[in-house]
XYZ file of C-alpha atoms in Angstrom:
683
model
C 9.668 22.108 -71.687
C 7.000 19.445 -72.094
C 5.257 21.592 -74.683
C 8.358 22.126 -76.708
C 9.203 18.447 -76.628
C 5.727 17.575 -77.810
C 5.971 19.957 -80.822
C 9.448 18.753 -81.587
C 8.280 15.169 -81.445
C 5.384 15.916 -83.702
C 7.557 17.617 -86.292
C 10.132 14.896 -86.222
C 7.506 12.210 -86.728
C 5.945 14.040 -89.640
C 9.297 15.018 -90.928
C 9.873 11.334 -91.440
C 6.780 11.278 -93.666
C 7.900 14.231 -95.830
C 10.766 12.429 -97.603
C 8.456 9.579 -98.415
C 5.931 11.945 -99.976
C 8.709 13.657 -101.865
C 9.877 10.321 -103.194
C 6.329 9.456 -104.161
C 5.896 12.982 -105.581
C 8.930 12.462 -107.718
C 7.192 9.390 -109.048
C 3.711 10.823 -109.515
C 4.249 14.528 -109.966
C 5.126 17.817 -108.421
C 1.472 18.650 -108.129
C 0.830 15.896 -105.791
C 3.767 17.109 -103.704
C 2.244 20.514 -103.375
C -1.127 19.027 -102.463
C 0.429 16.826 -99.851
C 2.359 19.733 -98.375
C -0.853 21.665 -98.112
C -2.549 18.721 -96.434
C 0.373 18.296 -94.059
C 0.367 21.929 -93.130
C -3.344 21.768 -92.434
C -2.889 18.642 -90.367
C -0.079 20.207 -88.318
C -2.181 23.257 -87.648
C -5.076 21.057 -86.584
C -2.856 18.953 -84.366
C -1.370 22.054 -82.810
C -4.815 23.374 -82.035
C -5.819 20.029 -80.493
C -2.625 19.932 -78.535
C -3.198 23.402 -77.210
C -6.713 22.387 -76.204
C -5.343 19.301 -74.479
C -2.708 21.379 -72.697
C -5.329 23.853 -71.581
C -7.465 20.940 -70.358
C -4.537 19.410 -68.531
C -3.650 22.776 -67.012
C -7.202 23.178 -65.758
C -7.074 19.689 -64.244
C -3.717 20.480 -62.650
C -4.844 23.803 -61.270
C -8.033 22.376 -59.815
C -6.380 19.234 -58.477
C -6.815 18.641 -54.701
C -3.217 17.440 -54.732
C -0.268 19.820 -54.800
C 1.812 19.538 -57.987
C 5.226 21.047 -58.696
C 7.634 20.827 -61.604
C 11.327 21.004 -60.846
C 14.013 21.410 -63.508
C 17.221 19.451 -63.498
C 19.000 22.212 -61.507
C 16.497 21.766 -58.692
C 14.703 25.027 -59.446
C 10.938 24.917 -58.922
C 9.405 26.175 -62.134
C 5.772 25.509 -61.434
C 3.353 24.908 -58.579
C -0.386 24.568 -58.945
C -2.901 26.377 -56.750
C -3.151 23.552 -54.221
C 0.637 23.340 -54.076
C 0.890 27.057 -53.345
C -1.824 26.712 -50.715
C -0.120 23.768 -49.021
C 3.273 25.463 -49.047
C 1.751 28.771 -47.974
C 3.681 30.688 -50.653
C 2.890 32.389 -53.934
C 4.266 30.977 -57.174
C 6.690 33.887 -57.561
C 8.273 33.160 -54.199
C 8.266 29.430 -54.831
C 10.140 29.961 -58.112
C 12.882 31.797 -56.231
C 13.743 28.676 -54.262
C 15.498 25.468 -55.080
C 14.105 22.170 -53.928
C 16.726 21.801 -51.209
C 16.541 25.402 -49.983
C 17.147 25.463 -46.159
C 14.239 27.887 -45.827
C 11.880 24.933 -46.307
C 12.947 23.582 -42.856
C 12.322 19.997 -43.907
C 12.330 17.353 -41.173
C 11.087 13.864 -40.495
C 7.617 13.382 -39.013
C 9.228 12.978 -35.610
C 11.079 16.277 -35.948
C 14.492 14.813 -36.736
C 16.828 15.983 -39.539
C 15.911 14.839 -43.034
C 18.999 13.777 -45.073
C 19.384 15.621 -48.369
C 19.932 12.398 -50.298
C 16.574 11.172 -49.048
C 14.659 14.046 -50.671
C 12.465 12.964 -53.626
C 14.403 15.144 -56.093
C 17.736 13.501 -55.320
C 16.236 10.020 -55.211
C 14.637 10.213 -58.677
C 17.682 12.012 -60.107
C 19.895 9.162 -58.924
C 17.639 6.227 -59.805
C 15.612 7.701 -62.700
C 12.732 5.781 -61.108
C 9.545 7.079 -59.492
C 9.309 7.242 -55.701
C 6.056 6.747 -53.846
C 4.638 7.715 -50.470
C 7.738 9.553 -49.295
C 6.959 11.393 -46.048
C 8.470 14.520 -44.547
C 7.390 17.600 -42.636
C 7.828 21.303 -43.403
C 7.838 23.968 -40.735
C 6.399 27.410 -41.468
C 8.128 30.575 -40.240
C 5.420 30.984 -37.589
C 6.288 27.578 -36.164
C 3.340 25.732 -37.674
C 4.285 22.329 -39.061
C 2.663 20.484 -41.955
C 3.043 16.811 -42.813
C 3.335 15.783 -46.493
C 3.232 12.554 -48.427
C 4.964 12.800 -51.841
C 4.978 10.859 -55.118
C 7.652 11.933 -57.619
C 8.280 11.009 -61.274
C 11.511 11.872 -63.112
C 11.474 13.798 -66.433
C 13.737 12.214 -69.061
C 15.078 14.045 -72.146
C 15.447 12.444 -75.578
C 18.913 11.259 -74.694
C 17.509 9.460 -71.618
C 19.112 11.930 -69.226
C 17.498 13.397 -66.098
C 15.707 16.598 -67.018
C 13.758 17.367 -63.862
C 10.896 16.050 -61.814
C 7.155 16.241 -61.393
C 6.060 15.850 -57.792
C 2.556 15.354 -56.455
C 2.183 15.945 -52.722
C -0.692 15.844 -50.319
C -1.181 17.614 -47.016
C -1.934 14.864 -44.476
C -1.471 17.124 -41.446
C -5.036 16.705 -40.258
C -4.967 12.919 -40.490
C -1.439 12.770 -39.040
C -2.382 14.993 -36.117
C -5.460 12.837 -35.571
C -3.334 9.710 -35.780
C -0.809 11.122 -33.344
C -3.622 12.197 -31.059
C -5.026 8.681 -31.189
C -1.584 7.226 -30.471
C -1.085 9.634 -27.576
C -4.573 8.853 -26.331
C -3.909 5.126 -26.607
C -0.585 5.574 -24.795
C -2.271 7.756 -22.204
C -5.003 5.232 -21.562
C -2.535 2.368 -21.729
C -0.496 4.181 -19.100
C -3.675 4.742 -17.091
C -4.568 1.087 -17.612
C -1.189 -0.064 -16.359
C -0.922 2.405 -13.503
C -4.491 2.496 -12.209
C -4.910 1.322 -8.640
C -7.794 -0.980 -9.488
C -7.054 -4.295 -11.104
C -8.343 -4.783 -14.662
C -8.750 -8.024 -16.555
C -10.212 -8.887 -19.958
C -11.600 -12.338 -20.654
C -13.168 -14.448 -23.363
C -16.077 -16.585 -22.171
C -16.108 -20.314 -22.886
C -19.518 -21.982 -23.354
C -20.459 -25.644 -23.653
C -22.645 -27.079 -26.429
C -25.806 -26.035 -24.595
C -24.593 -22.427 -24.301
C -23.834 -22.690 -20.599
C -20.745 -20.747 -19.421
C -18.159 -23.238 -18.163
C -14.876 -21.339 -18.158
C -13.161 -18.148 -19.251
C -9.779 -17.272 -20.706
C -7.410 -14.474 -19.681
C -6.853 -12.051 -22.584
C -5.208 -9.126 -20.794
C -4.524 -7.849 -17.273
C -2.879 -4.739 -15.869
C -0.141 -4.364 -13.269
C -2.609 -3.702 -10.435
C -4.327 -7.023 -11.196
C -0.981 -8.803 -10.907
C -0.207 -7.008 -7.663
C -3.589 -7.690 -6.084
C -3.855 -11.348 -7.082
C -0.140 -12.308 -7.120
C -0.772 -13.824 -10.581
C 1.866 -13.028 -13.215
C 0.659 -11.788 -16.595
C 3.011 -14.000 -18.551
C 1.794 -17.052 -16.633
C -1.940 -16.606 -17.189
C -2.609 -14.976 -20.592
C -4.301 -17.411 -22.941
C -5.059 -19.839 -20.120
C -8.402 -20.847 -18.647
C -9.267 -19.664 -15.163
C -9.795 -23.252 -13.987
C -6.167 -23.902 -14.921
C -4.905 -20.739 -13.241
C -7.048 -21.088 -10.106
C -7.947 -24.747 -9.624
C -11.118 -25.164 -7.586
C -12.630 -21.802 -8.559
C -15.556 -23.641 -10.168
C -16.484 -24.879 -6.698
C -16.339 -21.402 -5.130
C -19.707 -20.545 -3.533
C -19.613 -17.190 -5.329
C -19.916 -18.992 -8.734
C -17.763 -16.447 -10.538
C -18.099 -18.309 -13.837
C -21.902 -18.157 -13.657
C -21.916 -14.460 -12.727
C -19.590 -13.492 -15.565
C -21.561 -15.704 -17.961
C -24.685 -13.620 -17.232
C -22.726 -10.454 -17.993
C -21.656 -11.853 -21.387
C -25.138 -13.154 -22.252
C -27.148 -10.111 -21.133
C -24.694 -7.238 -21.434
C -25.730 -6.042 -17.974
C -23.164 -4.499 -15.647
C -22.877 -6.416 -12.370
C -21.172 -5.165 -9.203
C -20.660 -7.262 -6.104
C -18.370 -7.923 -3.145
C -17.007 -11.356 -2.478
C -14.343 -13.284 -0.634
C -12.270 -15.085 -3.270
C -11.369 -18.370 -1.640
C -8.635 -19.328 -4.154
C -6.936 -15.958 -3.562
C -7.940 -15.618 0.113
C -8.907 -11.973 -0.405
C -11.976 -9.737 -0.435
C -12.721 -7.863 -3.675
C -15.175 -5.277 -4.875
C -15.882 -6.391 -8.465
C -17.519 -4.593 -11.385
C -18.005 -6.738 -14.498
C -19.202 -5.474 -17.909
C -19.223 -6.586 -21.547
C -16.943 -4.495 -23.815
C -17.746 -6.665 -26.856
C -19.662 -9.787 -27.727
C -18.314 -12.970 -26.183
C -16.011 -11.101 -23.799
C -16.219 -9.478 -20.404
C -13.966 -7.201 -18.397
C -13.534 -6.874 -14.638
C -12.506 -4.012 -12.417
C -11.164 -5.367 -9.139
C -10.639 -3.367 -5.975
C -8.921 -5.154 -3.102
C -11.022 -4.429 -0.005
C -9.423 -7.092 2.193
C -7.901 -4.569 4.598
C -11.101 -2.519 4.638
C -13.115 -5.626 5.485
C -10.621 -6.643 8.130
C -10.573 -3.130 9.555
C -14.372 -3.060 9.736
C -14.417 -6.503 11.305
C -11.618 -5.503 13.657
C -13.534 -2.380 14.660
C -16.607 -4.475 15.369
C -14.457 -6.917 17.311
C -12.760 -4.007 19.019
C -16.127 -2.658 20.116
C -17.106 -6.097 21.376
C -13.734 -6.441 23.064
C -14.105 -2.986 24.555
C -17.451 -4.004 26.033
C -15.917 -7.256 27.194
C -12.965 -5.296 28.542
C -15.263 -3.083 30.600
C -17.000 -6.189 31.920
C -13.684 -7.960 32.554
C -12.231 -4.904 34.242
C -15.281 -4.597 36.471
C -15.160 -8.258 37.412
C -11.427 -8.036 38.046
C -11.923 -4.948 40.214
C -14.575 -6.587 42.370
C -12.669 -9.851 42.483
C -9.482 -8.042 43.487
C -11.342 -6.328 46.322
C -12.515 -9.717 47.588
C -9.053 -11.178 47.185
C -7.612 -8.215 49.056
C -9.738 -9.040 52.079
C -8.873 -12.723 51.866
C -5.163 -11.985 51.670
C -5.381 -9.783 54.751
C -7.433 -12.273 56.771
C -5.214 -15.250 55.928
C -1.996 -13.368 56.587
C -3.443 -12.092 59.870
C -4.338 -15.696 60.718
C -0.753 -16.695 59.986
C 0.555 -14.136 62.478
C -1.786 -15.433 65.237
C -1.494 -19.148 64.484
C 0.807 -21.399 66.464
C -0.159 -24.697 64.852
C 2.296 -25.877 62.184
C -0.330 -27.903 60.338
C -2.695 -24.938 60.204
C 0.180 -22.732 59.019
C 0.742 -25.163 56.158
C -2.887 -24.935 55.148
C -2.815 -21.144 55.366
C 0.312 -21.007 53.200
C -1.350 -23.228 50.612
C -4.404 -20.970 50.744
C -2.163 -17.992 49.926
C -0.684 -19.947 47.012
C -4.184 -20.581 45.716
C -4.957 -16.878 46.081
C -1.836 -16.075 44.069
C -3.183 -18.290 41.309
C -6.533 -16.546 41.576
C -4.740 -13.209 41.285
C -3.092 -14.565 38.140
C -6.518 -15.274 36.699
C -7.589 -11.683 37.309
C -4.469 -10.593 35.434
C -5.638 -12.692 32.497
C -9.028 -10.974 32.703
C -7.314 -7.621 32.662
C -5.626 -8.460 29.358
C -9.098 -8.103 27.806
C -9.500 -4.651 29.326
C -8.165 -1.601 27.546
C -4.502 -1.126 28.424
C -3.074 2.182 29.532
C 0.224 3.482 30.799
C 2.258 0.675 32.375
C 2.285 0.399 36.152
C 5.911 -0.529 36.511
C 7.563 -2.354 39.339
C 11.134 -3.538 39.623
C 11.043 -7.322 39.620
C 12.663 -10.436 38.203
C 11.397 -11.727 34.852
C 11.587 -15.357 35.934
C 9.701 -17.423 36.889
C 7.029 -14.927 35.794
C 7.740 -15.351 32.049
C 8.011 -19.119 32.376
C 4.585 -19.297 34.042
C 3.091 -17.074 31.335
C 4.514 -19.237 28.537
C 3.188 -22.491 29.999
C -0.214 -20.894 30.548
C -0.347 -19.881 26.837
C 0.761 -23.364 25.729
C -1.633 -25.298 27.934
C -3.461 -27.990 25.980
C -1.329 -27.565 22.833
C 0.985 -29.977 20.997
C 3.920 -27.568 21.272
C 6.845 -28.002 23.674
C 9.085 -25.268 25.050
C 12.764 -25.109 26.015
C 14.053 -22.313 28.268
C 17.587 -20.914 28.266
C 17.827 -18.457 31.164
C 20.889 -16.407 32.034
C 21.797 -17.259 35.639
C 22.693 -13.639 36.419
C 19.756 -12.128 34.551
C 19.128 -8.503 35.466
C 15.786 -7.329 36.812
C 13.463 -4.969 34.925
C 11.057 -2.194 35.797
C 7.906 -3.441 34.110
C 4.148 -3.884 34.247
C 3.488 -7.595 34.819
C 0.042 -7.518 33.212
C 1.200 -5.790 30.052
C 4.395 -7.793 29.579
C 2.336 -10.943 30.192
C 0.146 -9.824 27.294
C 3.220 -9.420 25.059
C 4.577 -12.871 25.918
C 1.116 -14.405 25.565
C 0.611 -12.959 22.054
C 4.067 -13.981 20.851
C 3.640 -17.539 22.151
C 0.179 -17.850 20.586
C 1.551 -16.629 17.223
C 4.435 -19.100 17.453
C 1.999 -21.894 18.311
C -0.248 -21.018 15.352
C 2.800 -21.028 13.044
C 3.236 -24.729 13.918
C -0.238 -26.276 13.453
C 1.255 -29.767 13.387
C 3.216 -29.219 16.575
C 6.786 -28.215 17.180
C 9.120 -26.604 19.657
C 9.525 -23.084 20.986
C 12.796 -21.826 22.413
C 12.612 -19.027 24.996
C 15.971 -17.480 25.753
C 16.971 -14.498 27.908
C 20.295 -12.744 28.337
C 21.784 -9.447 29.441
C 22.806 -6.972 26.754
C 24.681 -3.693 26.977
C 24.714 -1.179 24.117
C 26.951 1.823 23.675
C 26.067 5.071 21.918
C 24.735 4.414 18.388
C 25.522 0.731 18.763
C 21.868 -0.140 18.237
C 19.815 1.824 15.710
C 16.706 2.059 17.924
C 17.948 1.781 21.502
C 19.666 4.301 23.719
C 22.952 3.380 25.291
C 22.439 1.297 28.427
C 21.672 -2.099 29.898
C 18.852 -4.262 28.607
C 17.358 -7.698 29.088
C 16.686 -9.483 25.782
C 13.857 -12.029 25.638
C 13.894 -14.086 22.431
C 11.088 -16.431 21.354
C 11.938 -18.785 18.473
C 9.552 -21.128 16.671
C 10.118 -23.777 14.005
C 7.111 -22.754 11.933
C 6.633 -21.579 8.373
C 8.186 -18.139 8.844
C 6.902 -14.763 7.662
C 6.568 -14.157 3.883
C 8.846 -11.427 2.546
C 5.976 -9.394 1.073
C 4.313 -8.799 4.470
C 7.335 -8.420 6.743
C 7.107 -4.608 6.683
C 3.477 -4.677 7.865
C 3.308 -7.199 10.695
C 3.247 -4.476 13.389
C 0.580 -2.404 11.558
C -2.779 -2.155 13.378
C -5.534 -4.303 11.824
C -3.110 -6.115 9.521
C -3.545 -9.874 9.634
C -3.057 -12.866 7.359
C -5.573 -14.897 9.342
C -9.171 -15.120 8.178
C -10.423 -14.627 11.718
C -7.562 -12.465 12.932
C -8.101 -8.926 14.164
C -4.592 -7.722 13.309
C -4.172 -6.219 16.797
C -1.893 -8.692 18.588
C 1.541 -7.659 17.315
C 0.604 -3.970 17.131
C -0.383 -4.099 20.830
C 2.888 -5.909 21.644
C 4.803 -3.191 19.828
C 2.914 -0.445 21.666
C 3.390 -2.033 25.103
C 7.120 -2.604 24.648
C 7.576 0.954 23.351
C 5.780 2.282 26.465
C 8.375 0.387 28.493
C 11.142 2.281 26.600
C 12.127 -0.910 24.832
C 11.760 -2.312 21.333
C 10.514 -5.475 19.659
C 12.270 -6.858 16.578
C 12.183 -10.063 14.566
C 14.160 -12.252 12.204
C 12.527 -14.802 9.962
C 13.506 -17.480 7.506
C 10.453 -18.296 5.349
C 9.797 -21.987 5.585
C 12.020 -22.496 8.635
C 10.768 -20.283 11.449
C 10.878 -16.887 13.151
C 12.464 -15.289 16.200
C 11.023 -12.281 18.026
C 13.304 -10.227 20.278
C 11.939 -8.099 23.126
C 14.394 -5.639 24.685
C 13.467 -4.142 28.084
C 15.600 -1.646 30.047
C 17.403 -3.467 32.858
C 17.747 -2.598 36.539
C 21.082 -3.996 37.667
C 20.331 -3.707 41.415
C 19.107 -7.053 42.705
C 15.407 -7.101 43.570
C 15.985 -9.339 46.585
C 18.230 -6.764 48.240
C 15.726 -4.011 47.524
C 13.005 -6.066 49.111
C 15.086 -6.814 52.165
C 15.880 -3.130 52.597
C 12.269 -2.026 52.350
C 10.278 -4.863 53.850
C 9.942 -5.529 57.564
C 7.452 -8.047 58.867
C 7.780 -6.478 62.318
C 6.777 -3.035 61.121
C 5.718 -0.676 63.922
C 3.930 2.619 63.624
C 1.872 5.188 65.482
C -0.627 7.943 64.799
C -3.807 8.011 62.766
C -4.276 6.265 59.398
C -7.454 6.837 57.356
C -8.585 3.971 55.116
C -11.341 4.593 52.547
C -12.920 1.659 50.661
C -16.445 0.568 49.767
C -15.714 -3.132 50.386
C -16.518 -4.128 53.973
C -14.089 -7.071 54.030
C -11.296 -4.867 52.766
C -11.948 -2.213 55.407
C -12.173 -4.683 58.270
C -9.062 -6.647 57.301
C -7.056 -3.453 56.662
C -8.085 -2.052 60.029
C -6.974 -5.219 61.867
C -3.701 -5.317 59.920
C -2.793 -1.658 60.468
C -3.821 -1.720 64.095
C -1.511 -4.718 64.559
C 1.307 -2.421 63.420
C 0.369 0.146 66.087
C -1.701 2.636 64.098
C -5.028 4.165 65.066
C -7.214 3.319 62.088
C -10.319 5.207 60.961
C -12.336 3.534 58.186
C -14.650 5.385 55.783
C -16.736 4.327 52.807
C -16.877 7.530 50.754
C -14.994 10.711 50.064
C -17.344 13.040 51.898
C -16.905 11.255 55.218
C -13.158 11.030 54.586
C -12.828 14.799 54.160
C -14.874 15.472 57.308
C -12.739 13.102 59.398
C -9.489 14.493 57.982
C -10.613 18.063 58.673
C -11.552 17.132 62.225
C -8.197 15.442 62.890
C -6.287 18.431 61.503
C -8.281 20.855 63.607
C -7.681 18.695 66.676
C -3.937 18.681 66.018
C -3.843 14.891 65.777
C -0.838 13.040 64.378
C -1.903 11.839 60.934
C 0.581 9.359 59.450
C -1.166 8.798 56.124
C -4.174 7.751 54.106
C -5.045 4.736 51.924
C -7.861 5.591 49.489
C -9.750 3.391 47.043
C -9.564 4.883 43.542
C -13.240 4.255 42.747
C -16.206 4.218 45.134
C -19.584 2.933 43.962
C -22.184 5.673 44.345
C -19.944 8.098 46.236
C -16.931 10.400 46.059
C -13.890 8.324 45.079
C -10.211 8.801 45.729
C -9.579 10.633 42.473
C -12.409 13.046 43.319
C -11.304 13.925 46.850
C -7.520 14.161 46.393
C -7.627 17.810 45.329
C -9.641 18.704 48.475
C -7.228 16.699 50.623
C -4.288 18.639 49.191
C -6.000 21.914 50.059
C -6.269 20.734 53.658
C -2.776 19.216 53.827
C -0.251 19.229 50.979
C 2.282 16.945 52.705
C 0.265 14.068 54.116
C 1.134 10.717 52.416
C -1.844 9.485 50.380
C -1.610 6.067 48.711
C -4.231 5.232 46.100
C -5.517 1.634 45.914
C -7.347 -0.003 43.014
C -8.159 -3.285 41.365
C -8.189 -1.304 38.070
C -4.487 -1.343 37.359
C -5.051 0.141 33.873
C -6.117 3.547 35.181
C -3.419 6.161 34.386
C -3.609 7.394 37.990
C -2.154 4.057 39.082
C 0.759 4.461 36.683
C 1.555 8.103 37.509
C -0.008 8.791 40.937
C 2.121 11.849 41.642
C 0.696 13.604 38.559
C -2.731 13.503 40.210
C -1.773 14.516 43.751
C -1.180 11.072 45.270
C 2.042 10.001 46.947
C 2.109 6.470 45.504
C -0.152 3.632 44.349
C -0.697 -0.014 45.243
C -2.654 -2.538 43.187
C -5.240 -4.804 44.745
C -4.926 -7.511 45.886
C -1.656 -6.986 47.710
C 0.266 -8.995 50.274
C 1.270 -7.612 53.678
C 4.866 -7.436 52.458
C 3.823 -5.090 49.633
C 1.847 -2.925 52.064
C 4.717 -2.833 54.551
C 7.067 -1.698 51.772
C 4.803 1.343 51.199
C 4.458 2.015 54.944
C 8.225 1.901 55.426
C 8.751 4.398 52.613
C 6.063 6.958 53.362
C 4.402 6.562 56.786
């Protein structure tokens, strides 16, 4: 078409010359006309030859072009495609010529795989506007599923009447660059996703130097979500701001973060260190490096809990050693107290002087206070299964609270139910719970305040409480007027080793939780940040009055007969127990180790003597103890009552004596009334 138009144009332009020559020929002669015609003919032939050469040259350029070229007629039929065009389309020219530009077999789509509107195709755009279109982009899918991405420039062909006569399109295969671009985008998205979702905090900063080149500040350029989570700093609040604005006082931090990061920027060295960030009150493992000149990036790993756990483990080991020491002291002290209790109470039974009786009673009161001190020592020892005893909670709890508040600027108000039920509980362990809760409440009010301790009876039906079985309970609530518990840590306060205190071990509330759970109760809390907190301790109730139980089981005029074997390695304990039991009418045989005890028991059995029972010390220094001889005793006599005694109330044998072959247990030091209660039940 282009060729024909060119020839036609040439002839028309020269045809315009012919009449002029004819007119001139008329004027100058027919000969000149003939000459001119000959010249014109020669010129046309020469021009045609040149044109053919130019067309051949253009065809060679087109065929060797690295860009695909097609010619489309006005009906949309593809009439030509160069070699590169055939290669890009993956079709031969004969097949290409069989298709129209909008043939569905092309499977044209957008780059994103969506449908490509017909009116948006280059052919229809240039046909409608008669203007070129540039950088039009669409994709073509091959029959095998392979997709290519094209960028197209199209120019309309216009006939002599200025009508649309087709189109020349030049297109380039940008699949490789598009795939690379998409890969880069996916990679960027992938690493952006990794950046945002990585567990370690990441921050990018620009360093600020003074006129002497000394680092004086740095600016936040970017941070990820983990950084926000770890530091509690919001991205939108810190980007573009200096660190001294975001964290006032950081320039005075002993770690000299600004100086450390300045060295990274100046030297390009990677620096890793651990530090306690005072402005954030957290421990971090930090790796700082220089991604580009003038900037530095940080990887932050929050190791606060790890540090606290390590410190807590070290403290736990120290406490364990202290607990062993405290338990040993308490054991020996309880043995001494046991003898003193027995001697003083024996003196009371023999004394007839009222004034002396008063002094003896006061001595027993002092011993009770001393026994309370041993209970405090035992709180340092490792707790075990609770050694429960049915008893009233007051005044026991009241005494424990005042002991914990001694010397503080905190007052306490008690609201006690007059008909409060008794509980079956371990005094030492519940004392530890109350002590921890009071100390926490006191620390929540550093400037002083008031604590309210309230108790009442509660009864729950089936499924009435989410965590408690149906039954009767005593609720102990401890309310402070402190700062409350922040929302973000409320789910973790009972976790072991979790603490918001710099010197805290994170064991207090977890131990409270464990102790209360071992008592078949629960501990809960309510808090109002900024106003205070209330902790609720629920313990199963015993509705039978303790006083009536005591009156049924205790008898100061207890009488007995038969043999009783007492084994203990404390001379005062043996002597006082012998006098006490003999005053009740028993024949008492004292031993200091398990071997002698077994020999005496065997001899009494063989002699057919009446053996009423045995009282054995749980541990004997340097000899067979109660827990070592009980199995041999049971082989000799499976029914004889054997009561185990110990100043180590934390030993599981004391909590569940029957599981180990004993009849019952009694904790040293004990009063005569406690001993008589055991004698009445078993001897």
